[in-house]
Tab-separated table of C-alpha atoms and ligand atoms in Angstrom:
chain	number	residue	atom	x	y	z
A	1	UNK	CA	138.889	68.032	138.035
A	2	UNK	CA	137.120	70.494	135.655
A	3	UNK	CA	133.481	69.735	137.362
A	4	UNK	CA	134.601	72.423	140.184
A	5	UNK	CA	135.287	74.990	137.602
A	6	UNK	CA	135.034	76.086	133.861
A	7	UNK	CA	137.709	78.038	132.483
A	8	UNK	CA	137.510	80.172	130.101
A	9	UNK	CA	139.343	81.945	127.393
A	10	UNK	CA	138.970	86.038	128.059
A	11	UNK	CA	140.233	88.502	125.746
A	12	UNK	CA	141.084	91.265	127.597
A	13	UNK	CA	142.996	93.749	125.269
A	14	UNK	CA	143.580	93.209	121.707
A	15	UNK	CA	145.567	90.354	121.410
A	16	UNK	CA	145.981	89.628	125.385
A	17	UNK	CA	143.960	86.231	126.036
A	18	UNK	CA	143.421	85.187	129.628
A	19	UNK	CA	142.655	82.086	130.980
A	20	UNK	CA	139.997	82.140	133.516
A	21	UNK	CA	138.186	80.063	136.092
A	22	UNK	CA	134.690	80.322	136.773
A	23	UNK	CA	131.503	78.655	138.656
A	24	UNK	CA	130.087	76.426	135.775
A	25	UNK	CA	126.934	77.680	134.555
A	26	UNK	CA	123.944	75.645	135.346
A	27	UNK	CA	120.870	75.287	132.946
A	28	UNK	CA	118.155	77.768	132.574
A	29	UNK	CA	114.753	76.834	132.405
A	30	UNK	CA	114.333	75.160	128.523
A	31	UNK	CA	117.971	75.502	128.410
A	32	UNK	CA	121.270	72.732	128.667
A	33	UNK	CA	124.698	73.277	129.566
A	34	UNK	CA	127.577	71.986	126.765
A	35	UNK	CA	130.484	70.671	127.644
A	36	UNK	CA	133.081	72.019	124.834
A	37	UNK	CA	134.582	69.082	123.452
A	38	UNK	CA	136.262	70.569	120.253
A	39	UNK	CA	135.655	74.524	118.845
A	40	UNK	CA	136.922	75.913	116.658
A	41	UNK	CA	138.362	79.567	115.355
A	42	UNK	CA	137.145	81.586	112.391
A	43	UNK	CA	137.973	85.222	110.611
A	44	UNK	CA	135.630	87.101	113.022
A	45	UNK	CA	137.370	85.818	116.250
A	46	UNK	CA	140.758	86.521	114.614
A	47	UNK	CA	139.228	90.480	114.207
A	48	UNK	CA	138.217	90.670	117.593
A	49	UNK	CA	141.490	89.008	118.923
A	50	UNK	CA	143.437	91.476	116.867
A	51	UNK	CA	141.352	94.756	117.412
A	52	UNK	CA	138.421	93.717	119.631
A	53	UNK	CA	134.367	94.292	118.989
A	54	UNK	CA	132.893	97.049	118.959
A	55	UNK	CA	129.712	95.436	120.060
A	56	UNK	CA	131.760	93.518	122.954
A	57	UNK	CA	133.659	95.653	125.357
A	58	UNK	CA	136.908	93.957	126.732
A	59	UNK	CA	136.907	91.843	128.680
A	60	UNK	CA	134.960	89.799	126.455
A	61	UNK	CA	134.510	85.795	126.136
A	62	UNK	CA	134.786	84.730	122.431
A	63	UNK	CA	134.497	81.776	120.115
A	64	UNK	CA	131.092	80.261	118.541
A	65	UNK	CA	132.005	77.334	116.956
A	66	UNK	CA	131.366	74.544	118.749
A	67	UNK	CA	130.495	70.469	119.667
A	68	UNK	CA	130.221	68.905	122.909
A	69	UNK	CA	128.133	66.952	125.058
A	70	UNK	CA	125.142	67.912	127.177
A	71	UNK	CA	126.295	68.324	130.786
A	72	UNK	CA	123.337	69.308	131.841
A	73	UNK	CA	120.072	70.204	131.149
A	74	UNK	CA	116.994	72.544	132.287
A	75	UNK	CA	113.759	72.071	133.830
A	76	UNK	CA	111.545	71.167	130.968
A	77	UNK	CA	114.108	69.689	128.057
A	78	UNK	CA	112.828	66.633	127.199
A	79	UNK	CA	114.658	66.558	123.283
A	80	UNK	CA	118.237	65.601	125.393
A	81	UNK	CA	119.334	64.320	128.211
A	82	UNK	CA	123.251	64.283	129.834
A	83	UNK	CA	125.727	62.712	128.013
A	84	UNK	CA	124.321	63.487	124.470
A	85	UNK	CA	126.887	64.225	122.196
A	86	UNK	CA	125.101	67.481	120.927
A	87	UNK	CA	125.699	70.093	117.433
A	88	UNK	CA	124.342	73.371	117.642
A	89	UNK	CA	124.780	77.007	116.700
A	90	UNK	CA	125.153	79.994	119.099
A	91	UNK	CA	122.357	81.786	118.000
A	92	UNK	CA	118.411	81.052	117.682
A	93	UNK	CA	115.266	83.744	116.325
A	94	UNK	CA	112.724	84.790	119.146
A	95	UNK	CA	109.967	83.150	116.183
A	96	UNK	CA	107.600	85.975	117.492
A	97	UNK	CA	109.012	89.536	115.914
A	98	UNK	CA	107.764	91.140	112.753
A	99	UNK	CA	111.113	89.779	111.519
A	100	UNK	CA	110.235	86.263	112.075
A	101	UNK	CA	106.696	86.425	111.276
A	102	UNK	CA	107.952	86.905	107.721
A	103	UNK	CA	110.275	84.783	107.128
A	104	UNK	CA	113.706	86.962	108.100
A	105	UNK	CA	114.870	84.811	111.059
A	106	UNK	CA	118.171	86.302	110.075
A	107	UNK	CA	117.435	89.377	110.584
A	108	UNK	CA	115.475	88.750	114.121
A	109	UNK	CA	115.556	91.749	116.224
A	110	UNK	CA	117.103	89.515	119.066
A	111	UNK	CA	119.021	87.187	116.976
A	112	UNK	CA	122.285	88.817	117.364
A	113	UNK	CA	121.712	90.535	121.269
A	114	UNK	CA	120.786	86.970	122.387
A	115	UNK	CA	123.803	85.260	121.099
A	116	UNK	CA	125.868	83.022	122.877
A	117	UNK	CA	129.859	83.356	122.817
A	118	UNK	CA	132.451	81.687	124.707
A	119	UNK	CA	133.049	78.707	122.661
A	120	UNK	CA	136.777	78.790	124.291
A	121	UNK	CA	135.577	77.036	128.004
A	122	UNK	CA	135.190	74.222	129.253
A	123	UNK	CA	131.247	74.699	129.642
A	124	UNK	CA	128.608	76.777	128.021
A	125	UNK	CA	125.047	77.745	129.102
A	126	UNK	CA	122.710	77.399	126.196
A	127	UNK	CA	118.857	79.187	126.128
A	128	UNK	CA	115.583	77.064	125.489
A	129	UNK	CA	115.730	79.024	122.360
A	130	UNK	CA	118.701	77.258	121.073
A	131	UNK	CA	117.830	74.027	122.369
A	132	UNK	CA	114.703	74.564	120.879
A	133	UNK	CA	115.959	75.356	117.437
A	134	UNK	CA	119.057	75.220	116.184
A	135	UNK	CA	120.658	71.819	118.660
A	136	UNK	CA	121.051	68.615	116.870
A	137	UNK	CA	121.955	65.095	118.339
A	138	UNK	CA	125.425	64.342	116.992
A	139	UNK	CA	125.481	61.143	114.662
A	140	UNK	CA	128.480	58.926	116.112
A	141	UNK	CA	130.166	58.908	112.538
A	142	UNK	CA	130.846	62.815	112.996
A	143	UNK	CA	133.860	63.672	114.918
A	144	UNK	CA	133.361	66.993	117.441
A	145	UNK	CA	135.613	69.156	115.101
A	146	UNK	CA	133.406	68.457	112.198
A	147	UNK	CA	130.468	68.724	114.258
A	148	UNK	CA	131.758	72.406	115.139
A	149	UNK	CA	131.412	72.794	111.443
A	150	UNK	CA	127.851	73.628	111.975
A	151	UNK	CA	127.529	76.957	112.672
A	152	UNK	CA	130.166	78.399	109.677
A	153	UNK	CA	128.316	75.656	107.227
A	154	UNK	CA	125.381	77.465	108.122
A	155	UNK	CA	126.201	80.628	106.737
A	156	UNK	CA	127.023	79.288	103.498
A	157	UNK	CA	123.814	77.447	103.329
A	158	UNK	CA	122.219	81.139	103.786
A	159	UNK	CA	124.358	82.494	100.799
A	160	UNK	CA	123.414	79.733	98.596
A	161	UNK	CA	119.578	79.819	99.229
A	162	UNK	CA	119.687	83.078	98.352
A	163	UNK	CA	122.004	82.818	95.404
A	164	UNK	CA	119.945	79.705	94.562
A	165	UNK	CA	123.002	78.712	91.794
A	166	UNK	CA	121.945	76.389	88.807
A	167	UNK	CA	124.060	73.162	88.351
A	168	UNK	CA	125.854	73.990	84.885
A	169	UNK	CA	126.479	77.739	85.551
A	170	UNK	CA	129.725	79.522	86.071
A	171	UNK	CA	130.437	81.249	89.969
A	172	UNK	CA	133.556	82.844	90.623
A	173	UNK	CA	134.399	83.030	94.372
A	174	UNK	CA	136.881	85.923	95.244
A	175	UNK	CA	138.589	84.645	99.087
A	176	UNK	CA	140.622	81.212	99.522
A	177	UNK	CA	139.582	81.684	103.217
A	178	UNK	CA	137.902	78.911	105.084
A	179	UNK	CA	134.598	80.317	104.241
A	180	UNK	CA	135.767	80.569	100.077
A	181	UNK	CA	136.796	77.088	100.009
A	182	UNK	CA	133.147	75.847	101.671
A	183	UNK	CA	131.644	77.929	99.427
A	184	UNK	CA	133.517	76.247	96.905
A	185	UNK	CA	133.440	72.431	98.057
A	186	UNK	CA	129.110	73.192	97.839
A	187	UNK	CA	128.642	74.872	94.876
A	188	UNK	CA	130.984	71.867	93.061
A	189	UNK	CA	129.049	69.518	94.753
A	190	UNK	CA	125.795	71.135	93.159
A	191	UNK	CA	127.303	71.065	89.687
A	192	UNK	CA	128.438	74.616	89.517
A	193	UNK	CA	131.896	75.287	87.874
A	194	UNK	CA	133.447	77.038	90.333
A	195	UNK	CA	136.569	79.127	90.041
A	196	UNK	CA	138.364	80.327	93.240
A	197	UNK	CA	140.325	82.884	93.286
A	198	UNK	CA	142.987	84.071	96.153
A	199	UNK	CA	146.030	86.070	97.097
A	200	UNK	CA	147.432	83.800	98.759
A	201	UNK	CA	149.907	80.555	97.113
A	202	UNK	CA	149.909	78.085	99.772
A	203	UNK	CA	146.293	78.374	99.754
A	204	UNK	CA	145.733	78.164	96.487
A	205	UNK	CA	148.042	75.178	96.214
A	206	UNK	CA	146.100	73.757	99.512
A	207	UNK	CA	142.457	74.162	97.607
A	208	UNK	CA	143.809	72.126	94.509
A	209	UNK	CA	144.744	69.106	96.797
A	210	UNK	CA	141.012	69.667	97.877
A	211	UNK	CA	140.126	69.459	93.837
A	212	UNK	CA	138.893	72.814	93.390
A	213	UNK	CA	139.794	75.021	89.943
A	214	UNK	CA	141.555	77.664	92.070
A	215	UNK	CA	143.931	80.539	90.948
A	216	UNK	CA	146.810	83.100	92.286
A	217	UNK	CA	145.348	86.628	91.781
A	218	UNK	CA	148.925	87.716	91.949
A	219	UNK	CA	149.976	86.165	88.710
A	220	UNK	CA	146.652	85.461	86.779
A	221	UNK	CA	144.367	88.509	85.079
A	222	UNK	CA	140.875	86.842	86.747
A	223	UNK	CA	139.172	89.238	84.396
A	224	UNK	CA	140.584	87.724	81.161
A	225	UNK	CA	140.066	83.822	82.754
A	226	UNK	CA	136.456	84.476	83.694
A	227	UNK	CA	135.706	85.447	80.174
A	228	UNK	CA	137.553	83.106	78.719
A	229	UNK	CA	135.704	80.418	80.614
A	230	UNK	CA	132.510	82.174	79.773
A	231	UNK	CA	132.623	82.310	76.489
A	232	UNK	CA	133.236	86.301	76.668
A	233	UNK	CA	130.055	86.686	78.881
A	234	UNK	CA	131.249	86.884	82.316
A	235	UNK	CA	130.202	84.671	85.259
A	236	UNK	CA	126.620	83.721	85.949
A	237	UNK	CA	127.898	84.655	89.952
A	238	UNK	CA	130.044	86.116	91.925
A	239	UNK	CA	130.808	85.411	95.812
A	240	UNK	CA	132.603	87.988	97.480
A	241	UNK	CA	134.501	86.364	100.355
A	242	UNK	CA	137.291	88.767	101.332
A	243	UNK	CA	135.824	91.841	103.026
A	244	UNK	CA	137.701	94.403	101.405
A	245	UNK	CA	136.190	97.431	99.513
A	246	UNK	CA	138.335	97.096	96.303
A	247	UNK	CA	137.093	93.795	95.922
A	248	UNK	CA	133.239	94.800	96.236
A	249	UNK	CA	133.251	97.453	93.998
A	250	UNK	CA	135.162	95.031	91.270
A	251	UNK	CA	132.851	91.925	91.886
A	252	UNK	CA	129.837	93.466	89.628
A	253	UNK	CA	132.783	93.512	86.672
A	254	UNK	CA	132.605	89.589	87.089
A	255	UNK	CA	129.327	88.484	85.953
A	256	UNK	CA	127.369	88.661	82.871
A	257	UNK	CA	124.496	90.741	82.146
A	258	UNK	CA	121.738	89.098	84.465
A	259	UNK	CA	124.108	87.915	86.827
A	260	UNK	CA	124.145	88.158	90.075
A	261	UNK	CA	126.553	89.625	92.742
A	262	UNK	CA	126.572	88.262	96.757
A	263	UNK	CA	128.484	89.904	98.790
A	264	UNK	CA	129.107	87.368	101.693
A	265	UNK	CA	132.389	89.183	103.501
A	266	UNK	CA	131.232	92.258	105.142
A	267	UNK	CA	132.715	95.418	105.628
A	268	UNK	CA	133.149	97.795	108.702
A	269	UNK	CA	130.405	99.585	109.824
A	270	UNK	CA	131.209	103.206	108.257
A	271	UNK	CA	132.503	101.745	104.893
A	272	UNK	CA	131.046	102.618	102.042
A	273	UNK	CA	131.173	101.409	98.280
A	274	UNK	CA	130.144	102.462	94.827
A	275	UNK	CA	128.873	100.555	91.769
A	276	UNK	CA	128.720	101.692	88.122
A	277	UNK	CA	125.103	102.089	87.891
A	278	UNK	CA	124.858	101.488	84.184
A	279	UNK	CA	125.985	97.611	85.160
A	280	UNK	CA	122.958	97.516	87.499
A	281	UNK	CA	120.454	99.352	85.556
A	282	UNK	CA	120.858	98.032	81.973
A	283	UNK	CA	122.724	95.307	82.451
A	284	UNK	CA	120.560	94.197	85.090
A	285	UNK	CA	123.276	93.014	87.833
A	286	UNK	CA	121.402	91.710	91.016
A	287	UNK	CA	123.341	92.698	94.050
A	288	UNK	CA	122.905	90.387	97.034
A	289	UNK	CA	124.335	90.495	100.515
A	290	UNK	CA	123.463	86.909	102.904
A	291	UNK	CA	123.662	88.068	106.710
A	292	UNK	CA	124.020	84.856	109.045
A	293	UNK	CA	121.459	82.187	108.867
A	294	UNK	CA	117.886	80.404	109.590
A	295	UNK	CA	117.071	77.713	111.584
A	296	UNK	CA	116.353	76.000	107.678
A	297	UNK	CA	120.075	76.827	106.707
A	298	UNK	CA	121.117	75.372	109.938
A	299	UNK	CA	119.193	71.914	108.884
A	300	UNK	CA	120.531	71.836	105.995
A	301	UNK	CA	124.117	72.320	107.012
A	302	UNK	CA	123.598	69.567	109.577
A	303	UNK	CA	121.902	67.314	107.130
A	304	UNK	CA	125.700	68.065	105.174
A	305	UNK	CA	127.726	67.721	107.875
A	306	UNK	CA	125.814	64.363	108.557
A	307	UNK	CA	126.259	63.145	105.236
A	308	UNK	CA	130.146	63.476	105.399
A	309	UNK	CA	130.922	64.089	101.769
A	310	UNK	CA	132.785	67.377	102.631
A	311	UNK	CA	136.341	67.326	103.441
A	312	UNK	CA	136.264	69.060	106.875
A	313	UNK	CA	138.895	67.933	109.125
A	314	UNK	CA	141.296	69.024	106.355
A	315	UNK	CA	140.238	72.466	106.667
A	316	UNK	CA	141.469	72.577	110.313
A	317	UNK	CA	145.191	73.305	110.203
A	318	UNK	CA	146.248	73.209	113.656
A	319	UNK	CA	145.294	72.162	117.082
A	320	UNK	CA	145.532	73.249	120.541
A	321	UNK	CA	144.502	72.318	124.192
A	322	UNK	CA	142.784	75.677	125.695
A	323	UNK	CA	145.291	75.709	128.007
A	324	UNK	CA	147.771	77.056	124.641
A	325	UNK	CA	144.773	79.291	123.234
A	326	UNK	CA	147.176	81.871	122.707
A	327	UNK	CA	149.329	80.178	120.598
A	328	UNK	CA	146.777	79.266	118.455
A	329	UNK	CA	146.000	83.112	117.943
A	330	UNK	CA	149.821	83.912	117.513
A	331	UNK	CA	149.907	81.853	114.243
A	332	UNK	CA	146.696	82.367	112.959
A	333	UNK	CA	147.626	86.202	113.765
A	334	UNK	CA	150.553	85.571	111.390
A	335	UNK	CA	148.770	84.526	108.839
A	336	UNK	CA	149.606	80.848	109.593
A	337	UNK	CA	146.829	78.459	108.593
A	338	UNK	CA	143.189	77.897	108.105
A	339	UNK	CA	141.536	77.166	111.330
A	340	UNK	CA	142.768	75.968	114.592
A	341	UNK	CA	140.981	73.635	116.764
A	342	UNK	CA	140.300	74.340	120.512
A	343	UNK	CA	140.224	71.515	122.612
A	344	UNK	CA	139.793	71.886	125.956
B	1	LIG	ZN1	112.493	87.360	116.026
């Protein structure tokens, strides 16, 4: 009944979500269509639900975490055929810009123009350069809501290459967010002692039952804790996974002299912060800021996903049939849960 039609979730105001049918997309040359068998929500798509994009007008499709199979596929694929349970991100580097050339895919001058959203449909159109890059055959042992895993899982890989922590080291990680507890679950998988910090209880209490070290900011003095765990040093790290001002311009207070500051969360487009410069200068704090991901951060978070020693389904709090989108935007709009699961 769905083969005559895709819907799709629109938003067309802040916080008005309409459900839409549409002509299924067929495959571009190089290119495959997915059908959505799980996706998934994350902080950006709760921004743009609440106050839209300002790089997508309204009416916009949304979502980009996602895991189907291949419904169909382009003149020229020859890597998947229909019916292949697929994982792949929603964004791919052109590989020919001056960007790419040396070693930025990140930062790609078409990596973010090109993307692909709608991850809330029944079917979505991929481009050869996807397919080419950044799609992955999904082992049967990995479920389609872990599989949708990929693309947030890639974005921590980025922050940890460049953070590049040592097993044995001290990293604080300000956020109890989705992406502060996979932050977390990694870095304690590499050895780190990690110490999470959050304002909010019932995720604090929800990261324990996950077996991370993680702490209340709204009845603990972090600053004391870190140095008492630190031997009066501060922390070798700090990840910054909030997005809030006050809480960039305090991370460099968190490390040691040497250490280094990454500023995962970002900001709005006009903010601005300051830093003490003596802490940079003398005391040599590196500041770091990871932007999205490379095809290499988007093996490795496969090759993680794959090995399934990460407790992912537990992250996803609730789940809906696309049909109820909306009410899966109500409660995550009320500061209900972690991350809800689309289903179409
Ligand atoms: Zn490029």
């Amino acid at each position: 009944m769905t083969e005559e039609f895709s819907r799709v979730a629109m938003l067309v105001a802040p916080k008005r979500i309409e459900l839409r049918r549409e002509t299924p997309p067929a495959a571009s040359p190089g290119g495959i269509v997915i059908r959505v068998r799980a996706a998934l929500t994350d902080g950006t798509d709760l921004k743009t639900y609440r106050r839209g994009h300002p790089k997508m007008p309204m009416p916009t499709r949304f979502g980009h975490e996602f895991c189907g199979d291949v419904a169909a596929v382009g003149a020229g694929v020859t890597a998947f055929r229909a019916g292949d349970a697929v994982m792949c991100v929603h964004t791919a580097p052109c590989g020919t810009c001056y960007w790419c050339l040396h070693g930025q895919e990140e930062l790609c001058e078409s990596i973010m123009p090109a993307m692909v959203l709608g991850a809330y449909s029944d079917s979505l159109a991929l481009p050869k350069r996807i397919v080419d890059r950044n799609c992955y055959r999904k082992p049967v042992d990995v479920s389609y809501p872990e599989g949708a895993f990929l693309e947030p899982l890639s974005c921590v890989m980025h922050s940890l290459a460049m953070l590049a922590p040592v097993a044995g080291s001290t990293v604080v990680v300000l956020g109890n967010g989705a992406f502060g507890i996979l932050h977390a679950l990694l870095l304690q998988r590499r050895g780190v002692d990690v110490l999470l910090f959050g304002r909010r209880a019932q995720r604090v209490a929800f990261a324990r039952e996950l077996g991370l070290e993680s702490f209340y900011t709204g009845t603990v003095a972090m600053r004391d804790l870190i140095l008492e765990r630190t031997e009066g040093r501060g922390a070798d790290g700090v990840i910054e996974c909030t997005g809030s001002p006050e809480m960039w311009e305090a991370a460099p207070s968190h490390v040691r002299r040497g250490g280094t500051v990454s500023f995962f969360a970002g900001l709005p487009g006009d903010a601005r912060v300051s830093f003490l410069a003596a802490r940079l200068h003398y005391d040599e704090v590196r500041l770091l800021a990871p932007f999205h991901f490379t095809p290499a951060d988007v093996r490795a978070a496969f090759d993680a996903i794959a090995a399934r020693t990460l407790p992912l389904s537990r992250l996803i709090t609730h789940r809906v049939r696309l049909n109820d989108i909306v009410d899966a935007f109500t409660r995550l709009d009320a500061g209900e849960g972690l991350k809800a699961l689309i289903e179409p």
